[in-house]
């Protein structure tokens, strides 16, 4: 089932970033590893920042309480 609210471009960016992380952890030339390490983590920060929604402290603590304490 396809969610109509998803932005496929961001899914592709995340998938590419995951592949770069995997590639960076195998035996590859040092220069290629340096290039991959220079941008794969900032890529994840950028993508997650695109979906940031500010919430109040009360809402934050209520959500974390439901997620962490109740289960």
PDB file of N, CA, C and O in Angstrom:
ATOM      1  N   UNK A   1       0.846  -1.182   0.000  1.00  0.00           N
ATOM      2  CA  UNK A   1       0.000   0.000   0.000  1.00  0.00           C
ATOM      3  C   UNK A   1       0.884   1.235   0.000  1.00  0.00           C
ATOM      4  O   UNK A   1       1.812   1.351   0.796  1.00  0.00           O
ATOM      5  N   UNK A   2       0.613   2.173  -0.877  1.00  0.00           N
ATOM      6  CA  UNK A   2       1.419   3.381  -1.016  1.00  0.00           C
ATOM      7  C   UNK A   2       0.738   4.512  -0.268  1.00  0.00           C
ATOM      8  O   UNK A   2      -0.451   4.772  -0.459  1.00  0.00           O
ATOM      9  N   UNK A   3       1.505   5.190   0.589  1.00  0.00           N
ATOM     10  CA  UNK A   3       0.988   6.336   1.330  1.00  0.00           C
ATOM     11  C   UNK A   3       1.105   7.566   0.442  1.00  0.00           C
ATOM     12  O   UNK A   3       2.194   7.906  -0.013  1.00  0.00           O
ATOM     13  N   UNK A   4       0.017   8.239   0.186  1.00  0.00           N
ATOM     14  CA  UNK A   4       0.022   9.375  -0.731  1.00  0.00           C
ATOM     15  C   UNK A   4       0.733  10.589  -0.152  1.00  0.00           C
ATOM     16  O   UNK A   4       1.050  11.519  -0.884  1.00  0.00           O
ATOM     17  N   UNK A   5       1.011  10.620   1.169  1.00  0.00           N
ATOM     18  CA  UNK A   5       1.683  11.759   1.778  1.00  0.00           C
ATOM     19  C   UNK A   5       3.206  11.645   1.740  1.00  0.00           C
ATOM     20  O   UNK A   5       3.894  12.570   2.111  1.00  0.00           O
ATOM     21  N   UNK A   6       3.736  10.506   1.308  1.00  0.00           N
ATOM     22  CA  UNK A   6       5.183  10.294   1.289  1.00  0.00           C
ATOM     23  C   UNK A   6       5.803  11.042   0.122  1.00  0.00           C
ATOM     24  O   UNK A   6       5.232  11.144  -0.962  1.00  0.00           O
ATOM     25  N   UNK A   7       7.019  11.538   0.351  1.00  0.00           N
ATOM     26  CA  UNK A   7       7.785  12.183  -0.705  1.00  0.00           C
ATOM     27  C   UNK A   7       8.871  11.187  -1.112  1.00  0.00           C
ATOM     28  O   UNK A   7       9.799  10.919  -0.354  1.00  0.00           O
ATOM     29  N   UNK A   8       8.739  10.636  -2.288  1.00  0.00           N
ATOM     30  CA  UNK A   8       9.617   9.561  -2.745  1.00  0.00           C
ATOM     31  C   UNK A   8      11.065  10.024  -2.825  1.00  0.00           C
ATOM     32  O   UNK A   8      11.987   9.259  -2.563  1.00  0.00           O
ATOM     33  N   UNK A   9      11.291  11.285  -3.149  1.00  0.00           N
ATOM     34  CA  UNK A   9      12.667  11.796  -3.264  1.00  0.00           C
ATOM     35  C   UNK A   9      13.428  11.636  -1.949  1.00  0.00           C
ATOM     36  O   UNK A   9      14.613  11.289  -1.961  1.00  0.00           O
ATOM     37  N   UNK A  10      12.768  11.865  -0.830  1.00  0.00           N
ATOM     38  CA  UNK A  10      13.432  11.722   0.462  1.00  0.00           C
ATOM     39  C   UNK A  10      13.694  10.251   0.785  1.00  0.00           C
ATOM     40  O   UNK A  10      14.705   9.918   1.393  1.00  0.00           O
ATOM     41  N   UNK A  11      12.795   9.369   0.363  1.00  0.00           N
ATOM     42  CA  UNK A  11      13.033   7.936   0.547  1.00  0.00           C
ATOM     43  C   UNK A  11      14.254   7.489  -0.242  1.00  0.00           C
ATOM     44  O   UNK A  11      15.068   6.702   0.241  1.00  0.00           O
ATOM     45  N   UNK A  12      14.408   8.018  -1.444  1.00  0.00           N
ATOM     46  CA  UNK A  12      15.569   7.681  -2.268  1.00  0.00           C
ATOM     47  C   UNK A  12      16.841   8.229  -1.633  1.00  0.00           C
ATOM     48  O   UNK A  12      17.872   7.536  -1.593  1.00  0.00           O
ATOM     49  N   UNK A  13      16.806   9.456  -1.109  1.00  0.00           N
ATOM     50  CA  UNK A  13      17.975  10.026  -0.431  1.00  0.00           C
ATOM     51  C   UNK A  13      18.376   9.190   0.781  1.00  0.00           C
ATOM     52  O   UNK A  13      19.560   8.912   0.991  1.00  0.00           O
ATOM     53  N   UNK A  14      17.389   8.789   1.584  1.00  0.00           N
ATOM     54  CA  UNK A  14      17.686   7.962   2.758  1.00  0.00           C
ATOM     55  C   UNK A  14      18.252   6.607   2.354  1.00  0.00           C
ATOM     56  O   UNK A  14      19.204   6.116   2.970  1.00  0.00           O
ATOM     57  N   UNK A  15      17.691   5.991   1.332  1.00  0.00           N
ATOM     58  CA  UNK A  15      18.195   4.710   0.853  1.00  0.00           C
ATOM     59  C   UNK A  15      19.619   4.828   0.337  1.00  0.00           C
ATOM     60  O   UNK A  15      20.469   3.972   0.616  1.00  0.00           O
ATOM     61  N   UNK A  16      19.900   5.887  -0.403  1.00  0.00           N
ATOM     62  CA  UNK A  16      21.264   6.116  -0.880  1.00  0.00           C
ATOM     63  C   UNK A  16      22.227   6.342   0.267  1.00  0.00           C
ATOM     64  O   UNK A  16      23.364   5.854   0.250  1.00  0.00           O
ATOM     65  N   UNK A  17      21.783   7.072   1.279  1.00  0.00           N
ATOM     66  CA  UNK A  17      22.620   7.292   2.458  1.00  0.00           C
ATOM     67  C   UNK A  17      22.918   6.002   3.195  1.00  0.00           C
ATOM     68  O   UNK A  17      24.045   5.786   3.659  1.00  0.00           O
ATOM     69  N   UNK A  18      21.932   5.139   3.300  1.00  0.00           N
ATOM     70  CA  UNK A  18      22.137   3.844   3.959  1.00  0.00           C
ATOM     71  C   UNK A  18      23.150   3.009   3.183  1.00  0.00           C
ATOM     72  O   UNK A  18      24.049   2.387   3.767  1.00  0.00           O
ATOM     73  N   UNK A  19      23.034   3.011   1.860  1.00  0.00           N
ATOM     74  CA  UNK A  19      24.000   2.280   1.045  1.00  0.00           C
ATOM     75  C   UNK A  19      25.407   2.849   1.197  1.00  0.00           C
ATOM     76  O   UNK A  19      26.390   2.095   1.219  1.00  0.00           O
ATOM     77  N   UNK A  20      25.526   4.170   1.318  1.00  0.00           N
ATOM     78  CA  UNK A  20      26.842   4.775   1.522  1.00  0.00           C
ATOM     79  C   UNK A  20      27.428   4.393   2.882  1.00  0.00           C
ATOM     80  O   UNK A  20      28.641   4.195   2.997  1.00  0.00           O
ATOM     81  N   UNK A  21      26.600   4.298   3.900  1.00  0.00           N
ATOM     82  CA  UNK A  21      27.081   3.855   5.216  1.00  0.00           C
ATOM     83  C   UNK A  21      27.624   2.433   5.114  1.00  0.00           C
ATOM     84  O   UNK A  21      28.709   2.125   5.622  1.00  0.00           O
ATOM     85  N   UNK A  22      26.890   1.568   4.438  1.00  0.00           N
ATOM     86  CA  UNK A  22      27.346   0.189   4.262  1.00  0.00           C
ATOM     87  C   UNK A  22      28.647   0.161   3.470  1.00  0.00           C
ATOM     88  O   UNK A  22      29.607  -0.525   3.838  1.00  0.00           O
ATOM     89  N   UNK A  23      28.707   0.923   2.384  1.00  0.00           N
ATOM     90  CA  UNK A  23      29.905   0.986   1.561  1.00  0.00           C
ATOM     91  C   UNK A  23      31.098   1.527   2.351  1.00  0.00           C
ATOM     92  O   UNK A  23      32.223   1.072   2.185  1.00  0.00           O
ATOM     93  N   UNK A  24      30.836   2.484   3.232  1.00  0.00           N
ATOM     94  CA  UNK A  24      31.903   3.059   4.041  1.00  0.00           C
ATOM     95  C   UNK A  24      32.461   2.110   5.085  1.00  0.00           C
ATOM     96  O   UNK A  24      33.545   2.336   5.620  1.00  0.00           O
ATOM     97  N   UNK A  25      31.744   1.036   5.392  1.00  0.00           N
ATOM     98  CA  UNK A  25      32.193   0.094   6.407  1.00  0.00           C
ATOM     99  C   UNK A  25      32.841  -1.161   5.828  1.00  0.00           C
ATOM    100  O   UNK A  25      33.159  -2.089   6.562  1.00  0.00           O
ATOM    101  N   UNK A  26      33.003  -1.192   4.519  1.00  0.00           N
ATOM    102  CA  UNK A  26      33.713  -2.325   3.927  1.00  0.00           C
ATOM    103  C   UNK A  26      35.089  -1.850   3.476  1.00  0.00           C
ATOM    104  O   UNK A  26      35.405  -0.661   3.530  1.00  0.00           O
ATOM    105  N   UNK A  27      35.908  -2.774   3.033  1.00  0.00           N
ATOM    106  CA  UNK A  27      37.269  -2.467   2.616  1.00  0.00           C
ATOM    107  C   UNK A  27      37.258  -1.765   1.259  1.00  0.00           C
ATOM    108  O   UNK A  27      37.086  -2.388   0.217  1.00  0.00           O
ATOM    109  N   UNK A  28      37.426  -0.441   1.270  1.00  0.00           N
ATOM    110  CA  UNK A  28      37.481   0.351   0.037  1.00  0.00           C
ATOM    111  C   UNK A  28      38.678   1.288   0.137  1.00  0.00           C
ATOM    112  O   UNK A  28      39.222   1.490   1.230  1.00  0.00           O
ATOM    113  N   UNK A  29      39.096   1.877  -0.973  1.00  0.00           N
ATOM    114  CA  UNK A  29      40.227   2.810  -0.914  1.00  0.00           C
ATOM    115  C   UNK A  29      39.968   3.972   0.045  1.00  0.00           C
ATOM    116  O   UNK A  29      38.831   4.442   0.202  1.00  0.00           O
ATOM    117  N   UNK A  30      41.054   4.438   0.668  1.00  0.00           N
ATOM    118  CA  UNK A  30      40.961   5.481   1.692  1.00  0.00           C
ATOM    119  C   UNK A  30      40.296   6.754   1.161  1.00  0.00           C
ATOM    120  O   UNK A  30      39.486   7.362   1.851  1.00  0.00           O
ATOM    121  N   UNK A  31      40.643   7.171  -0.051  1.00  0.00           N
ATOM    122  CA  UNK A  31      40.074   8.410  -0.608  1.00  0.00           C
ATOM    123  C   UNK A  31      38.557   8.292  -0.776  1.00  0.00           C
ATOM    124  O   UNK A  31      37.822   9.226  -0.473  1.00  0.00           O
ATOM    125  N   UNK A  32      38.096   7.158  -1.256  1.00  0.00           N
ATOM    126  CA  UNK A  32      36.653   6.968  -1.425  1.00  0.00           C
ATOM    127  C   UNK A  32      35.947   6.980  -0.074  1.00  0.00           C
ATOM    128  O   UNK A  32      34.878   7.576   0.081  1.00  0.00           O
ATOM    129  N   UNK A  33      36.554   6.351   0.916  1.00  0.00           N
ATOM    130  CA  UNK A  33      35.977   6.345   2.261  1.00  0.00           C
ATOM    131  C   UNK A  33      35.913   7.759   2.824  1.00  0.00           C
ATOM    132  O   UNK A  33      34.927   8.145   3.452  1.00  0.00           O
ATOM    133  N   UNK A  34      36.945   8.557   2.579  1.00  0.00           N
ATOM    134  CA  UNK A  34      36.968   9.948   3.046  1.00  0.00           C
ATOM    135  C   UNK A  34      35.843  10.759   2.406  1.00  0.00           C
ATOM    136  O   UNK A  34      35.177  11.547   3.079  1.00  0.00           O
ATOM    137  N   UNK A  35      35.634  10.554   1.116  1.00  0.00           N
ATOM    138  CA  UNK A  35      34.564  11.273   0.419  1.00  0.00           C
ATOM    139  C   UNK A  35      33.201  10.868   0.982  1.00  0.00           C
ATOM    140  O   UNK A  35      32.351  11.715   1.248  1.00  0.00           O
ATOM    141  N   UNK A  36      32.990   9.577   1.175  1.00  0.00           N
ATOM    142  CA  UNK A  36      31.706   9.100   1.707  1.00  0.00           C
ATOM    143  C   UNK A  36      31.480   9.638   3.106  1.00  0.00           C
ATOM    144  O   UNK A  36      30.388  10.123   3.436  1.00  0.00           O
ATOM    145  N   UNK A  37      32.509   9.583   3.958  1.00  0.00           N
ATOM    146  CA  UNK A  37      32.356  10.048   5.336  1.00  0.00           C
ATOM    147  C   UNK A  37      32.160  11.557   5.424  1.00  0.00           C
ATOM    148  O   UNK A  37      31.659  12.061   6.419  1.00  0.00           O
ATOM    149  N   UNK A  38      32.534  12.298   4.387  1.00  0.00           N
ATOM    150  CA  UNK A  38      32.407  13.748   4.435  1.00  0.00           C
ATOM    151  C   UNK A  38      30.963  14.217   4.308  1.00  0.00           C
ATOM    152  O   UNK A  38      30.644  15.337   4.697  1.00  0.00           O
ATOM    153  N   UNK A  39      30.079  13.383   3.767  1.00  0.00           N
ATOM    154  CA  UNK A  39      28.711  13.876   3.589  1.00  0.00           C
ATOM    155  C   UNK A  39      27.593  12.904   3.965  1.00  0.00           C
ATOM    156  O   UNK A  39      26.430  13.303   3.971  1.00  0.00           O
ATOM    157  N   UNK A  40      27.875  11.659   4.308  1.00  0.00           N
ATOM    158  CA  UNK A  40      26.739  10.766   4.551  1.00  0.00           C
ATOM    159  C   UNK A  40      25.993  11.099   5.840  1.00  0.00           C
ATOM    160  O   UNK A  40      24.777  11.022   5.871  1.00  0.00           O
ATOM    161  N   UNK A  41      26.673  11.487   6.893  1.00  0.00           N
ATOM    162  CA  UNK A  41      25.953  11.875   8.116  1.00  0.00           C
ATOM    163  C   UNK A  41      25.247  13.222   7.965  1.00  0.00           C
ATOM    164  O   UNK A  41      24.086  13.356   8.377  1.00  0.00           O
ATOM    165  N   UNK A  42      25.892  14.245   7.368  1.00  0.00           N
ATOM    166  CA  UNK A  42      25.135  15.483   7.126  1.00  0.00           C
ATOM    167  C   UNK A  42      23.898  15.269   6.255  1.00  0.00           C
ATOM    168  O   UNK A  42      22.899  15.964   6.420  1.00  0.00           O
ATOM    169  N   UNK A  43      23.947  14.289   5.366  1.00  0.00           N
ATOM    170  CA  UNK A  43      22.777  13.966   4.548  1.00  0.00           C
ATOM    171  C   UNK A  43      21.611  13.531   5.426  1.00  0.00           C
ATOM    172  O   UNK A  43      20.479  13.999   5.250  1.00  0.00           O
ATOM    173  N   UNK A  44      21.870  12.662   6.417  1.00  0.00           N
ATOM    174  CA  UNK A  44      20.806  12.220   7.314  1.00  0.00           C
ATOM    175  C   UNK A  44      20.277  13.381   8.166  1.00  0.00           C
ATOM    176  O   UNK A  44      19.072  13.482   8.407  1.00  0.00           O
ATOM    177  N   UNK A  45      21.158  14.267   8.636  1.00  0.00           N
ATOM    178  CA  UNK A  45      20.708  15.423   9.405  1.00  0.00           C
ATOM    179  C   UNK A  45      19.846  16.342   8.548  1.00  0.00           C
ATOM    180  O   UNK A  45      18.822  16.865   8.999  1.00  0.00           O
ATOM    181  N   UNK A  46      20.231  16.547   7.302  1.00  0.00           N
ATOM    182  CA  UNK A  46      19.456  17.390   6.408  1.00  0.00           C
ATOM    183  C   UNK A  46      18.069  16.808   6.169  1.00  0.00           C
ATOM    184  O   UNK A  46      17.063  17.504   6.265  1.00  0.00           O
ATOM    185  N   UNK A  47      18.015  15.521   5.855  1.00  0.00           N
ATOM    186  CA  UNK A  47      16.727  14.886   5.563  1.00  0.00           C
ATOM    187  C   UNK A  47      15.822  14.902   6.791  1.00  0.00           C
ATOM    188  O   UNK A  47      14.631  15.201   6.693  1.00  0.00           O
ATOM    189  N   UNK A  48      16.373  14.617   7.977  1.00  0.00           N
ATOM    190  CA  UNK A  48      15.536  14.639   9.176  1.00  0.00           C
ATOM    191  C   UNK A  48      15.099  16.063   9.512  1.00  0.00           C
ATOM    192  O   UNK A  48      13.998  16.270  10.006  1.00  0.00           O
ATOM    193  N   UNK A  49      15.935  17.038   9.223  1.00  0.00           N
ATOM    194  CA  UNK A  49      15.568  18.434   9.474  1.00  0.00           C
ATOM    195  C   UNK A  49      14.452  18.920   8.583  1.00  0.00           C
ATOM    196  O   UNK A  49      13.701  19.830   8.945  1.00  0.00           O
ATOM    197  N   UNK A  50      14.304  18.326   7.432  1.00  0.00           N
ATOM    198  CA  UNK A  50      13.218  18.713   6.526  1.00  0.00           C
ATOM    199  C   UNK A  50      11.851  18.342   7.091  1.00  0.00           C
ATOM    200  O   UNK A  50      10.835  18.899   6.693  1.00  0.00           O
ATOM    201  N   UNK A  51      11.822  17.392   8.015  1.00  0.00           N
ATOM    202  CA  UNK A  51      10.560  16.945   8.596  1.00  0.00           C
ATOM    203  C   UNK A  51      10.381  17.405  10.037  1.00  0.00           C
ATOM    204  O   UNK A  51       9.476  16.948  10.729  1.00  0.00           O
ATOM    205  N   UNK A  52      11.225  18.318  10.503  1.00  0.00           N
ATOM    206  CA  UNK A  52      11.141  18.806  11.875  1.00  0.00           C
ATOM    207  C   UNK A  52       9.884  19.634  12.057  1.00  0.00           C
ATOM    208  O   UNK A  52       9.533  20.469  11.234  1.00  0.00           O
ATOM    209  N   UNK A  53       9.190  19.376  13.159  1.00  0.00           N
ATOM    210  CA  UNK A  53       7.981  20.128  13.503  1.00  0.00           C
ATOM    211  C   UNK A  53       8.120  20.544  14.964  1.00  0.00           C
ATOM    212  O   UNK A  53       8.158  19.688  15.853  1.00  0.00           O
ATOM    213  N   UNK A  54       8.242  21.848  15.226  1.00  0.00           N
ATOM    214  CA  UNK A  54       8.392  22.268  16.619  1.00  0.00           C
ATOM    215  C   UNK A  54       7.151  21.924  17.451  1.00  0.00           C
ATOM    216  O   UNK A  54       6.018  22.076  16.988  1.00  0.00           O
ATOM    217  N   UNK A  55       7.384  21.436  18.671  1.00  0.00           N
ATOM    218  CA  UNK A  55       6.288  21.119  19.582  1.00  0.00           C
ATOM    219  C   UNK A  55       6.608  21.721  20.946  1.00  0.00           C
ATOM    220  O   UNK A  55       7.765  22.027  21.250  1.00  0.00           O
ATOM    221  N   UNK A  56       5.595  21.868  21.759  1.00  0.00           N
ATOM    222  CA  UNK A  56       5.788  22.425  23.091  1.00  0.00           C
ATOM    223  C   UNK A  56       6.462  21.396  23.998  1.00  0.00           C
ATOM    224  O   UNK A  56       6.447  20.199  23.727  1.00  0.00           O
ATOM    225  N   UNK A  57       7.053  21.868  25.084  1.00  0.00           N
ATOM    226  CA  UNK A  57       7.697  20.965  26.040  1.00  0.00           C
ATOM    227  C   UNK A  57       6.684  20.003  26.662  1.00  0.00           C
ATOM    228  O   UNK A  57       6.980  18.833  26.878  1.00  0.00           O
ATOM    229  N   UNK A  58       5.497  20.492  26.928  1.00  0.00           N
ATOM    230  CA  UNK A  58       4.452  19.645  27.507  1.00  0.00           C
ATOM    231  C   UNK A  58       4.104  18.498  26.553  1.00  0.00           C
ATOM    232  O   UNK A  58       4.013  17.333  26.957  1.00  0.00           O
ATOM    233  N   UNK A  59       3.946  18.827  25.273  1.00  0.00           N
ATOM    234  CA  UNK A  59       3.634  17.794  24.283  1.00  0.00           C
ATOM    235  C   UNK A  59       4.803  16.821  24.131  1.00  0.00           C
ATOM    236  O   UNK A  59       4.594  15.609  24.003  1.00  0.00           O
ATOM    237  N   UNK A  60       6.029  17.329  24.170  1.00  0.00           N
ATOM    238  CA  UNK A  60       7.214  16.476  24.068  1.00  0.00           C
ATOM    239  C   UNK A  60       7.281  15.473  25.210  1.00  0.00           C
ATOM    240  O   UNK A  60       7.471  14.276  24.998  1.00  0.00           O
ATOM    241  N   UNK A  61       7.109  15.957  26.450  1.00  0.00           N
ATOM    242  CA  UNK A  61       7.189  15.063  27.600  1.00  0.00           C
ATOM    243  C   UNK A  61       6.015  14.079  27.644  1.00  0.00           C
ATOM    244  O   UNK A  61       6.181  12.924  28.043  1.00  0.00           O
ATOM    245  N   UNK A  62       4.841  14.516  27.217  1.00  0.00           N
ATOM    246  CA  UNK A  62       3.700  13.603  27.170  1.00  0.00           C
ATOM    247  C   UNK A  62       3.959  12.481  26.162  1.00  0.00           C
ATOM    248  O   UNK A  62       3.700  11.304  26.440  1.00  0.00           O
ATOM    249  N   UNK A  63       4.509  12.834  25.010  1.00  0.00           N
ATOM    250  CA  UNK A  63       4.810  11.827  23.991  1.00  0.00           C
ATOM    251  C   UNK A  63       5.879  10.857  24.481  1.00  0.00           C
ATOM    252  O   UNK A  63       5.754   9.643  24.315  1.00  0.00           O
ATOM    253  N   UNK A  64       6.938  11.380  25.098  1.00  0.00           N
ATOM    254  CA  UNK A  64       8.018  10.510  25.579  1.00  0.00           C
ATOM    255  C   UNK A  64       7.535   9.622  26.722  1.00  0.00           C
ATOM    256  O   UNK A  64       7.958   8.478  26.852  1.00  0.00           O
ATOM    257  N   UNK A  65       6.646  10.133  27.552  1.00  0.00           N
ATOM    258  CA  UNK A  65       6.097   9.328  28.634  1.00  0.00           C
ATOM    259  C   UNK A  65       5.312   8.154  28.068  1.00  0.00           C
ATOM    260  O   UNK A  65       5.465   7.025  28.513  1.00  0.00           O
ATOM    261  N   UNK A  66       4.484   8.437  27.069  1.00  0.00           N
ATOM    262  CA  UNK A  66       3.707   7.352  26.437  1.00  0.00           C
ATOM    263  C   UNK A  66       4.643   6.336  25.768  1.00  0.00           C
ATOM    264  O   UNK A  66       4.398   5.134  25.835  1.00  0.00           O
ATOM    265  N   UNK A  67       5.696   6.810  25.140  1.00  0.00           N
ATOM    266  CA  UNK A  67       6.598   5.904  24.412  1.00  0.00           C
ATOM    267  C   UNK A  67       7.485   5.079  25.324  1.00  0.00           C
ATOM    268  O   UNK A  67       7.753   3.909  25.049  1.00  0.00           O
ATOM    269  N   UNK A  68       7.975   5.682  26.408  1.00  0.00           N
ATOM    270  CA  UNK A  68       9.018   5.030  27.206  1.00  0.00           C
ATOM    271  C   UNK A  68       8.521   4.404  28.501  1.00  0.00           C
ATOM    272  O   UNK A  68       9.014   3.346  28.902  1.00  0.00           O
ATOM    273  N   UNK A  69       7.599   5.045  29.177  1.00  0.00           N
ATOM    274  CA  UNK A  69       7.204   4.554  30.491  1.00  0.00           C
ATOM    275  C   UNK A  69       6.034   3.578  30.458  1.00  0.00           C
ATOM    276  O   UNK A  69       5.997   2.640  31.245  1.00  0.00           O
ATOM    277  N   UNK A  70       5.103   3.787  29.592  1.00  0.00           N
ATOM    278  CA  UNK A  70       3.904   2.953  29.585  1.00  0.00           C
ATOM    279  C   UNK A  70       4.177   1.536  29.093  1.00  0.00           C
ATOM    280  O   UNK A  70       3.717   0.586  29.714  1.00  0.00           O
ATOM    281  N   UNK A  71       4.940   1.299  28.014  1.00  0.00           N
ATOM    282  CA  UNK A  71       5.167  -0.093  27.592  1.00  0.00           C
ATOM    283  C   UNK A  71       5.898  -0.856  28.670  1.00  0.00           C
ATOM    284  O   UNK A  71       5.759  -1.968  28.915  1.00  0.00           O
TER     285      UNK A  71
END
